[in-house]
Short mmCIF file of C-alpha atoms in Angstrom, two decimals:
data_model
loop_
_atom_site.label_atom_id
_atom_site.label_comp_id
_atom_site.label_asym_id
_atom_site.label_seq_id
_atom_site.Cartn_x
_atom_site.Cartn_y
_atom_site.Cartn_z
CA MET A 1 -20.32 -10.08 41.02
CA ASN A 2 -16.53 -10.80 39.71
CA LYS A 3 -17.39 -12.68 35.92
CA VAL A 4 -14.58 -14.94 34.43
CA VAL A 5 -14.92 -16.38 30.80
CA GLU A 6 -12.46 -18.80 29.51
CA VAL A 7 -12.74 -20.89 26.31
CA LEU A 8 -10.33 -23.75 26.35
CA PRO A 9 -9.33 -25.57 22.91
CA ASP A 10 -11.53 -28.82 23.47
CA LYS A 11 -13.78 -31.10 25.70
CA GLU A 12 -10.35 -32.83 27.35
CA ALA A 13 -8.59 -29.09 28.27
CA LEU A 14 -12.14 -27.70 29.37
CA ILE A 15 -12.29 -30.93 31.72
CA GLN A 16 -9.17 -30.39 33.03
CA ARG A 17 -9.60 -26.69 33.65
CA SER A 18 -12.64 -27.01 35.13
CA LEU A 19 -11.16 -29.95 37.57
CA GLU A 20 -8.08 -27.29 38.50
CA LEU A 21 -10.99 -24.76 39.14
CA VAL A 22 -12.89 -27.06 41.10
CA LEU A 23 -10.13 -27.98 43.23
CA THR A 24 -8.90 -24.76 44.34
CA LYS A 25 -12.11 -23.89 45.38
CA MET A 26 -12.68 -27.10 47.38
CA GLN A 27 -9.06 -26.18 48.88
CA ALA A 28 -9.81 -22.50 49.83
CA ALA A 29 -13.20 -23.35 51.30
CA ILE A 30 -11.96 -26.14 53.60
CA THR A 31 -8.87 -23.85 54.49
CA GLN A 32 -11.16 -20.77 55.19
CA ARG A 33 -14.15 -22.96 57.06
CA GLY A 34 -13.31 -26.12 57.51
CA LEU A 35 -15.84 -27.29 55.08
CA CYS A 36 -16.52 -27.28 51.43
CA THR A 37 -20.08 -27.47 50.31
CA ILE A 38 -20.78 -28.49 45.96
CA ALA A 39 -23.73 -28.82 44.31
CA LEU A 40 -23.65 -31.20 41.11
CA SER A 41 -24.80 -30.66 37.90
CA GLY A 42 -26.19 -33.76 35.73
CA GLY A 43 -26.13 -34.25 32.18
CA SER A 44 -23.10 -36.12 30.36
CA THR A 45 -20.48 -32.97 30.25
CA PRO A 46 -19.35 -33.32 33.96
CA LYS A 47 -18.87 -36.93 34.44
CA PRO A 48 -15.38 -36.89 33.23
CA LEU A 49 -15.16 -34.45 35.51
CA TYR A 50 -16.24 -36.14 38.43
CA GLU A 51 -14.25 -39.39 37.25
CA LYS A 52 -10.90 -37.00 37.56
CA ILE A 53 -12.26 -35.56 41.02
CA ALA A 54 -12.76 -38.98 42.14
CA GLN A 55 -8.82 -39.76 41.42
CA GLN A 56 -7.94 -36.76 43.92
CA ASN A 57 -6.47 -37.37 47.22
CA LEU A 58 -8.85 -34.52 49.01
CA PRO A 59 -10.27 -35.01 52.66
CA TRP A 60 -13.43 -36.35 51.80
CA ASP A 61 -14.76 -35.88 55.29
CA LYS A 62 -14.62 -32.39 54.84
CA ILE A 63 -17.02 -32.12 51.47
CA HIS A 64 -20.39 -31.92 51.25
CA VAL A 65 -21.99 -33.05 48.21
CA PHE A 66 -25.51 -31.53 46.99
CA TRP A 67 -27.38 -31.62 43.55
CA GLY A 68 -28.54 -28.40 41.97
CA ASP A 69 -31.15 -30.57 40.20
CA GLU A 70 -32.42 -33.70 39.83
CA ARG A 71 -35.09 -35.66 37.05
CA TYR A 72 -37.80 -37.20 39.09
CA VAL A 73 -36.99 -40.55 38.69
CA PRO A 74 -35.56 -43.21 41.68
CA PRO A 75 -31.77 -43.07 42.28
CA THR A 76 -31.19 -46.19 40.70
CA HIS A 77 -32.65 -44.96 37.32
CA PRO A 78 -30.11 -44.80 34.13
CA ASP A 79 -30.89 -41.06 33.84
CA SER A 80 -30.67 -40.04 37.80
CA ASN A 81 -27.87 -37.55 38.54
CA GLU A 82 -27.68 -39.26 42.11
CA ARG A 83 -26.61 -42.47 40.15
CA MET A 84 -24.12 -41.05 37.56
CA ALA A 85 -22.49 -39.02 40.09
CA ARG A 86 -22.06 -41.91 42.75
CA GLN A 87 -20.87 -44.51 39.93
CA ALA A 88 -18.54 -41.69 38.50
CA TRP A 89 -17.16 -40.15 41.88
CA LEU A 90 -18.84 -40.64 45.04
CA ASP A 91 -18.86 -44.68 45.03
CA GLN A 92 -15.19 -44.40 44.31
CA VAL A 93 -14.09 -42.46 47.09
CA PRO A 94 -14.25 -42.73 51.16
CA MET A 95 -16.64 -39.79 51.54
CA PRO A 96 -18.82 -40.47 55.01
CA PRO A 97 -22.20 -41.51 53.67
CA SER A 98 -23.93 -38.53 55.77
CA ASN A 99 -21.71 -36.03 53.85
CA ILE A 100 -23.70 -37.30 50.45
CA HIS A 101 -27.43 -34.84 50.45
CA PRO A 102 -28.98 -36.24 47.06
CA MET A 103 -32.51 -34.72 46.62
CA PRO A 104 -35.46 -37.23 47.23
CA THR A 105 -37.52 -38.17 44.34
CA GLY A 106 -39.51 -41.25 46.30
CA SER A 107 -42.80 -39.43 47.72
CA GLY A 108 -44.55 -39.61 44.91
CA ASP A 109 -45.37 -35.87 45.19
CA PRO A 110 -42.41 -33.67 43.75
CA ALA A 111 -43.60 -30.80 45.71
CA GLN A 112 -43.27 -32.45 48.72
CA ASP A 113 -39.91 -33.78 48.06
CA ALA A 114 -38.62 -30.44 47.01
CA ASN A 115 -40.01 -29.16 50.71
CA GLN A 116 -38.43 -31.97 52.07
CA TYR A 117 -34.92 -30.94 50.26
CA GLU A 118 -35.53 -27.09 51.62
CA VAL A 119 -36.08 -28.73 55.07
CA ASP A 120 -32.68 -30.36 54.89
CA LEU A 121 -30.62 -27.60 53.72
CA GLN A 122 -32.51 -25.37 56.32
CA ALA A 123 -31.53 -27.73 59.03
CA PHE A 124 -27.66 -28.87 57.37
CA PHE A 125 -26.80 -24.76 56.89
CA GLN A 126 -28.73 -23.74 60.37
CA LEU A 127 -31.05 -21.24 58.62
CA GLN A 128 -34.03 -19.61 59.67
CA PRO A 129 -37.00 -19.39 57.62
CA GLY A 130 -36.93 -17.26 54.37
CA GLU A 131 -32.84 -17.33 54.93
CA PHE A 132 -30.76 -18.85 51.82
CA PRO A 133 -27.84 -20.73 52.09
CA THR A 134 -24.54 -19.75 50.64
CA LEU A 135 -22.89 -22.74 48.56
CA ASP A 136 -19.14 -22.90 48.35
CA ILE A 137 -19.28 -24.35 44.43
CA ILE A 138 -22.30 -24.71 42.46
CA LEU A 139 -21.49 -26.56 39.07
CA LEU A 140 -23.87 -26.13 36.25
CA GLY A 141 -24.37 -27.07 32.49
CA MET A 142 -26.50 -25.24 29.84
CA GLY A 143 -28.86 -26.73 27.56
CA ASP A 144 -29.30 -26.07 23.94
CA ASP A 145 -31.97 -23.95 24.73
CA GLY A 146 -30.55 -22.09 27.34
CA HIS A 147 -31.72 -23.78 30.42
CA THR A 148 -30.17 -24.75 33.41
CA ALA A 149 -30.15 -26.69 36.50
CA SER A 150 -33.79 -27.14 35.89
CA LEU A 151 -34.67 -23.85 35.28
CA PHE A 152 -36.41 -24.60 31.69
CA PRO A 153 -37.55 -21.81 29.05
CA HIS A 154 -40.87 -20.23 30.07
CA THR A 155 -41.80 -22.18 33.07
CA ASP A 156 -42.98 -21.35 36.35
CA ALA A 157 -39.89 -22.22 38.37
CA LEU A 158 -37.97 -18.92 36.97
CA GLN A 159 -40.42 -17.00 39.06
CA VAL A 160 -39.86 -18.50 41.95
CA ARG A 161 -37.74 -16.34 44.50
CA ASP A 162 -39.38 -16.95 47.83
CA ARG A 163 -38.02 -20.71 48.15
CA LEU A 164 -34.61 -22.76 47.94
CA ILE A 165 -35.80 -25.70 46.01
CA THR A 166 -38.93 -25.88 43.61
CA VAL A 167 -40.40 -28.09 40.84
CA GLY A 168 -38.88 -27.43 37.33
CA ASN A 169 -40.79 -29.10 34.17
CA LYS A 170 -39.17 -30.45 30.79
CA ASP A 171 -41.90 -31.31 28.48
CA GLY A 172 -44.41 -32.03 31.39
CA GLN A 173 -41.85 -34.29 33.55
CA PRO A 174 -41.17 -32.90 36.80
CA ARG A 175 -37.66 -32.24 38.21
CA LEU A 176 -36.67 -30.82 41.60
CA THR A 177 -34.10 -28.00 40.98
CA PHE A 178 -32.49 -24.82 42.55
CA THR A 179 -34.27 -21.78 42.53
CA ALA A 180 -32.05 -19.03 40.67
CA PRO A 181 -31.79 -16.95 44.04
CA LEU A 182 -30.52 -20.24 45.75
CA ILE A 183 -28.26 -20.60 43.01
CA ASN A 184 -27.01 -17.10 43.13
CA GLN A 185 -26.35 -17.02 46.87
CA ALA A 186 -23.69 -19.06 46.12
CA ARG A 187 -19.71 -18.03 46.39
CA THR A 188 -18.61 -19.63 43.11
CA VAL A 189 -20.84 -20.74 40.40
CA ILE A 190 -19.33 -22.66 37.43
CA PHE A 191 -20.50 -23.51 34.03
CA VAL A 192 -19.13 -25.79 32.05
CA VAL A 193 -20.24 -25.80 28.67
CA ALA A 194 -19.20 -27.66 25.50
CA GLY A 195 -20.43 -28.27 22.13
CA ALA A 196 -20.98 -26.35 19.05
CA SER A 197 -25.26 -26.94 19.63
CA LYS A 198 -24.46 -24.43 22.37
CA ARG A 199 -23.69 -21.48 20.53
CA PRO A 200 -26.38 -19.85 19.61
CA ALA A 201 -28.31 -19.71 23.15
CA LEU A 202 -25.00 -18.97 24.42
CA ALA A 203 -24.78 -15.66 22.10
CA GLN A 204 -28.38 -14.57 23.71
CA VAL A 205 -27.11 -15.58 26.96
CA PHE A 206 -24.32 -13.07 26.84
CA ALA A 207 -25.94 -10.20 24.91
CA ASP A 208 -26.39 -6.99 26.53
CA VAL A 209 -30.29 -7.27 26.17
CA ALA A 210 -32.39 -10.60 25.84
CA ASP A 211 -35.14 -12.52 27.27
CA ASN A 212 -34.49 -14.01 30.34
CA SER A 213 -37.53 -15.88 30.18
CA GLN A 214 -36.32 -17.59 26.74
CA TYR A 215 -32.71 -18.07 28.17
CA PRO A 216 -32.62 -18.85 31.91
CA SER A 217 -29.16 -18.94 32.07
CA ARG A 218 -29.40 -15.13 32.14
CA LEU A 219 -30.53 -15.57 35.60
CA ILE A 220 -27.80 -16.82 36.96
CA GLN A 221 -25.75 -13.89 38.40
CA PRO A 222 -24.39 -14.59 41.99
CA GLN A 223 -23.44 -12.68 44.70
CA GLY A 224 -20.17 -13.92 44.16
CA GLU A 225 -17.82 -15.36 41.52
CA LEU A 226 -19.13 -16.26 37.94
CA TRP A 227 -17.05 -18.76 35.85
CA TRP A 228 -18.10 -19.51 32.33
CA LEU A 229 -15.84 -22.44 30.97
CA LEU A 230 -16.31 -23.07 27.37
CA ASP A 231 -14.81 -25.43 24.82
CA GLN A 232 -13.72 -23.86 21.51
CA ALA A 233 -16.61 -25.33 19.76
CA ALA A 234 -19.42 -23.58 22.07
CA GLY A 235 -17.34 -20.69 22.78
CA GLU A 236 -16.29 -19.28 19.13
CA GLY A 237 -16.91 -15.71 19.01
CA ILE A 238 -17.97 -15.33 22.82
CA GLN A 239 -17.32 -12.25 24.43
CA GLY A 240 -17.00 -12.22 27.89
#
Protein backbone atom coordinates (compact mmCIF):
# COMPACT_ATOMS: atom_id res chain seq x y z
CA MET A 1 0.00 0.00 0.00
CA ASN A 2 1.23 3.48 -0.91
CA LYS A 3 -0.02 5.94 1.74
CA VAL A 4 0.08 9.70 1.25
CA VAL A 5 -1.06 12.30 3.78
CA GLU A 6 -1.52 15.94 2.78
CA VAL A 7 -2.70 18.74 5.07
CA LEU A 8 -4.15 21.68 3.14
CA PRO A 9 -4.45 25.22 4.55
CA ASP A 10 -8.25 25.42 4.51
CA LYS A 11 -11.43 23.85 3.16
CA GLU A 12 -11.15 25.61 -0.20
CA ALA A 13 -7.62 24.32 -0.73
CA LEU A 14 -8.74 20.86 0.37
CA ILE A 15 -11.46 20.76 -2.28
CA GLN A 16 -9.13 22.09 -4.97
CA ARG A 17 -6.48 19.47 -4.18
CA SER A 18 -9.15 16.76 -4.12
CA LEU A 19 -10.31 17.89 -7.56
CA GLU A 20 -6.77 17.79 -8.97
CA LEU A 21 -6.18 14.30 -7.61
CA VAL A 22 -9.52 12.90 -8.80
CA LEU A 23 -9.02 14.34 -12.29
CA THR A 24 -5.50 12.91 -12.47
CA LYS A 25 -6.71 9.44 -11.47
CA MET A 26 -9.71 9.62 -13.82
CA GLN A 27 -7.55 10.53 -16.79
CA ALA A 28 -5.02 7.82 -15.97
CA ALA A 29 -7.74 5.16 -15.77
CA ILE A 30 -9.29 6.23 -19.06
CA THR A 31 -5.88 6.27 -20.76
CA GLN A 32 -4.91 2.85 -19.40
CA ARG A 33 -8.21 0.96 -19.46
CA GLY A 34 -10.61 2.99 -21.58
CA LEU A 35 -12.94 3.91 -18.72
CA CYS A 36 -12.93 5.08 -15.11
CA THR A 37 -14.96 3.59 -12.26
CA ILE A 38 -15.49 5.85 -9.25
CA ALA A 39 -17.48 5.33 -6.05
CA LEU A 40 -18.82 8.44 -4.35
CA SER A 41 -19.17 9.33 -0.70
CA GLY A 42 -22.01 11.25 0.88
CA GLY A 43 -22.11 13.94 3.53
CA SER A 44 -21.52 17.65 3.20
CA THR A 45 -17.75 17.70 2.61
CA PRO A 46 -17.64 16.32 -0.97
CA LYS A 47 -20.50 18.40 -2.37
CA PRO A 48 -18.28 21.31 -3.52
CA LEU A 49 -15.91 18.74 -5.03
CA TYR A 50 -18.75 17.30 -7.10
CA GLU A 51 -19.77 20.79 -8.17
CA LYS A 52 -16.24 21.43 -9.42
CA ILE A 53 -16.08 18.11 -11.28
CA ALA A 54 -19.31 19.09 -13.04
CA GLN A 55 -17.55 22.16 -14.44
CA GLN A 56 -14.87 20.08 -16.18
CA ASN A 57 -14.84 19.02 -19.81
CA LEU A 58 -14.49 15.26 -19.40
CA PRO A 59 -15.34 12.22 -21.56
CA TRP A 60 -18.49 11.53 -19.56
CA ASP A 61 -19.33 8.42 -21.57
CA LYS A 62 -16.14 6.80 -20.21
CA ILE A 63 -16.89 7.45 -16.53
CA HIS A 64 -19.03 5.07 -14.47
CA VAL A 65 -20.30 6.27 -11.10
CA PHE A 66 -21.11 4.06 -8.12
CA TRP A 67 -21.78 4.81 -4.45
CA GLY A 68 -19.79 3.56 -1.47
CA ASP A 69 -22.79 3.79 0.81
CA GLU A 70 -26.36 5.02 0.87
CA ARG A 71 -28.96 5.84 3.47
CA TYR A 72 -31.97 3.58 3.19
CA VAL A 73 -34.26 6.30 1.83
CA PRO A 74 -35.79 6.98 -1.60
CA PRO A 75 -33.49 8.74 -4.09
CA THR A 76 -35.69 11.84 -3.86
CA HIS A 77 -35.20 12.10 -0.08
CA PRO A 78 -33.13 15.07 1.21
CA ASP A 79 -30.79 12.63 3.01
CA SER A 80 -30.05 10.58 -0.12
CA ASN A 81 -26.40 10.48 -1.21
CA GLU A 82 -27.58 9.81 -4.75
CA ARG A 83 -29.77 12.91 -4.72
CA MET A 84 -26.91 15.11 -3.53
CA ALA A 85 -24.51 13.81 -6.18
CA ARG A 86 -27.08 14.16 -8.94
CA GLN A 87 -27.88 17.75 -8.01
CA ALA A 88 -24.25 18.78 -7.57
CA TRP A 89 -22.72 16.91 -10.52
CA LEU A 90 -24.46 14.15 -12.45
CA ASP A 91 -27.53 16.07 -13.59
CA GLN A 92 -25.29 18.93 -14.74
CA VAL A 93 -23.33 16.95 -17.34
CA PRO A 94 -24.21 14.78 -20.37
CA MET A 95 -23.34 11.49 -18.70
CA PRO A 96 -25.24 8.52 -20.15
CA PRO A 97 -27.85 7.33 -17.64
CA SER A 98 -26.52 3.79 -18.00
CA ASN A 99 -23.18 5.00 -16.57
CA ILE A 100 -24.81 5.92 -13.25
CA HIS A 101 -25.17 3.00 -10.85
CA PRO A 102 -27.05 4.03 -7.68
CA MET A 103 -27.68 1.71 -4.77
CA PRO A 104 -31.27 0.40 -4.79
CA THR A 105 -33.32 1.33 -1.73
CA GLY A 106 -36.84 0.56 -2.85
CA SER A 107 -37.65 -3.05 -1.97
CA GLY A 108 -38.36 -2.43 1.69
CA ASP A 109 -35.74 -5.05 2.59
CA PRO A 110 -32.21 -3.59 3.01
CA ALA A 111 -30.55 -7.02 2.85
CA GLN A 112 -32.32 -7.78 -0.44
CA ASP A 113 -31.24 -4.44 -1.90
CA ALA A 114 -27.66 -4.98 -0.70
CA ASN A 115 -27.65 -8.32 -2.47
CA GLN A 116 -29.05 -6.73 -5.63
CA TYR A 117 -26.27 -4.12 -5.73
CA GLU A 118 -23.73 -6.89 -5.26
CA VAL A 119 -25.25 -8.73 -8.23
CA ASP A 120 -25.14 -5.50 -10.24
CA LEU A 121 -21.44 -5.03 -9.45
CA GLN A 122 -20.65 -8.64 -10.32
CA ALA A 123 -22.39 -8.22 -13.66
CA PHE A 124 -20.73 -4.90 -14.51
CA PHE A 125 -17.23 -6.09 -13.60
CA GLN A 126 -17.84 -9.58 -15.02
CA LEU A 127 -16.92 -11.31 -11.77
CA GLN A 128 -17.15 -14.87 -10.66
CA PRO A 129 -18.79 -15.56 -7.28
CA GLY A 130 -16.36 -14.70 -4.52
CA GLU A 131 -14.34 -12.26 -6.63
CA PHE A 132 -14.02 -8.59 -5.68
CA PRO A 133 -14.00 -5.80 -8.27
CA THR A 134 -11.19 -3.28 -8.48
CA LEU A 135 -12.60 0.23 -8.71
CA ASP A 136 -10.30 2.96 -9.96
CA ILE A 137 -11.28 5.53 -7.33
CA ILE A 138 -13.20 5.27 -4.06
CA LEU A 139 -13.94 8.56 -2.32
CA LEU A 140 -14.44 8.40 1.42
CA GLY A 141 -15.19 10.75 4.26
CA MET A 142 -14.76 10.16 7.96
CA GLY A 143 -17.17 10.92 10.78
CA ASP A 144 -16.27 12.36 14.16
CA ASP A 145 -16.58 8.80 15.50
CA GLY A 146 -14.04 7.41 13.02
CA HIS A 147 -16.58 5.68 10.77
CA THR A 148 -16.26 5.68 7.00
CA ALA A 149 -18.80 4.75 4.32
CA SER A 150 -21.51 3.20 6.56
CA LEU A 151 -19.04 1.15 8.56
CA PHE A 152 -19.88 2.34 12.07
CA PRO A 153 -18.06 1.49 15.32
CA HIS A 154 -18.82 -1.91 16.82
CA THR A 155 -21.38 -2.89 14.17
CA ASP A 156 -21.75 -6.22 12.39
CA ALA A 157 -20.84 -4.67 9.03
CA LEU A 158 -17.21 -4.39 10.16
CA GLN A 159 -16.89 -8.17 10.29
CA VAL A 160 -18.19 -8.92 6.78
CA ARG A 161 -15.40 -10.32 4.64
CA ASP A 162 -17.21 -12.47 2.08
CA ARG A 163 -19.56 -9.89 0.55
CA LEU A 164 -19.18 -6.79 -1.59
CA ILE A 165 -22.17 -5.00 -0.07
CA THR A 166 -23.69 -5.29 3.38
CA VAL A 167 -26.19 -3.50 5.60
CA GLY A 168 -24.70 -0.92 7.94
CA ASN A 169 -26.45 0.41 11.01
CA LYS A 170 -26.53 3.98 12.27
CA ASP A 171 -28.54 4.33 15.49
CA GLY A 172 -30.95 1.64 14.34
CA GLN A 173 -31.31 3.06 10.83
CA PRO A 174 -30.15 0.70 8.03
CA ARG A 175 -27.77 1.84 5.33
CA LEU A 176 -26.22 0.03 2.40
CA THR A 177 -22.43 0.06 2.32
CA PHE A 178 -19.35 -1.26 0.60
CA THR A 179 -17.56 -3.77 2.81
CA ALA A 180 -14.00 -3.12 3.95
CA PRO A 181 -12.57 -5.83 1.62
CA LEU A 182 -14.27 -4.22 -1.38
CA ILE A 183 -12.87 -0.80 -0.50
CA ASN A 184 -9.44 -2.31 0.01
CA GLN A 185 -9.46 -3.80 -3.49
CA ALA A 186 -9.45 -0.32 -5.06
CA ARG A 187 -6.63 1.16 -7.08
CA THR A 188 -6.99 4.51 -5.29
CA VAL A 189 -8.83 5.36 -2.07
CA ILE A 190 -9.12 9.06 -1.23
CA PHE A 191 -10.26 10.28 2.17
CA VAL A 192 -11.40 13.93 2.15
CA VAL A 193 -11.72 15.14 5.75
CA ALA A 194 -12.40 18.62 7.11
CA GLY A 195 -13.00 20.19 10.49
CA ALA A 196 -11.48 20.28 13.96
CA SER A 197 -14.14 17.87 15.24
CA LYS A 198 -12.40 15.09 13.30
CA ARG A 199 -9.06 15.55 15.05
CA PRO A 200 -9.55 13.17 18.04
CA ALA A 201 -10.67 10.30 15.79
CA LEU A 202 -7.89 10.97 13.28
CA ALA A 203 -5.31 10.69 16.05
CA GLN A 204 -6.61 7.19 16.76
CA VAL A 205 -6.89 6.23 13.08
CA PHE A 206 -3.25 7.23 12.55
CA ALA A 207 -1.98 5.70 15.80
CA ASP A 208 0.31 2.68 15.59
CA VAL A 209 -2.03 0.76 17.89
CA ALA A 210 -5.76 1.39 18.35
CA ASP A 211 -9.08 -0.45 18.21
CA ASN A 212 -10.23 -1.05 14.63
CA SER A 213 -13.75 -1.75 15.84
CA GLN A 214 -13.88 1.60 17.62
CA TYR A 215 -12.33 3.50 14.70
CA PRO A 216 -13.42 1.70 11.51
CA SER A 217 -11.43 3.97 9.18
CA ARG A 218 -8.37 2.02 10.39
CA LEU A 219 -9.71 -0.97 8.41
CA ILE A 220 -9.10 0.83 5.13
CA GLN A 221 -5.73 -0.45 3.89
CA PRO A 222 -6.10 -0.72 0.10
CA GLN A 223 -3.91 -2.78 -2.19
CA GLY A 224 -3.34 0.38 -4.24
CA GLU A 225 -2.91 3.98 -3.12
CA LEU A 226 -4.35 5.46 0.07
CA TRP A 227 -4.64 9.25 0.14
CA TRP A 228 -5.60 11.25 3.21
CA LEU A 229 -6.45 14.83 2.25
CA LEU A 230 -7.10 16.93 5.36
CA ASP A 231 -7.74 20.59 5.96
CA GLN A 232 -5.61 22.32 8.59
CA ALA A 233 -8.38 22.17 11.19
CA ALA A 234 -8.59 18.39 10.91
CA GLY A 235 -4.96 17.62 10.23
CA GLU A 236 -3.16 19.71 12.82
CA GLY A 237 -0.64 17.51 14.57
CA ILE A 238 -1.21 14.53 12.26
CA GLN A 239 1.88 12.64 11.21
CA GLY A 240 1.56 10.54 8.06
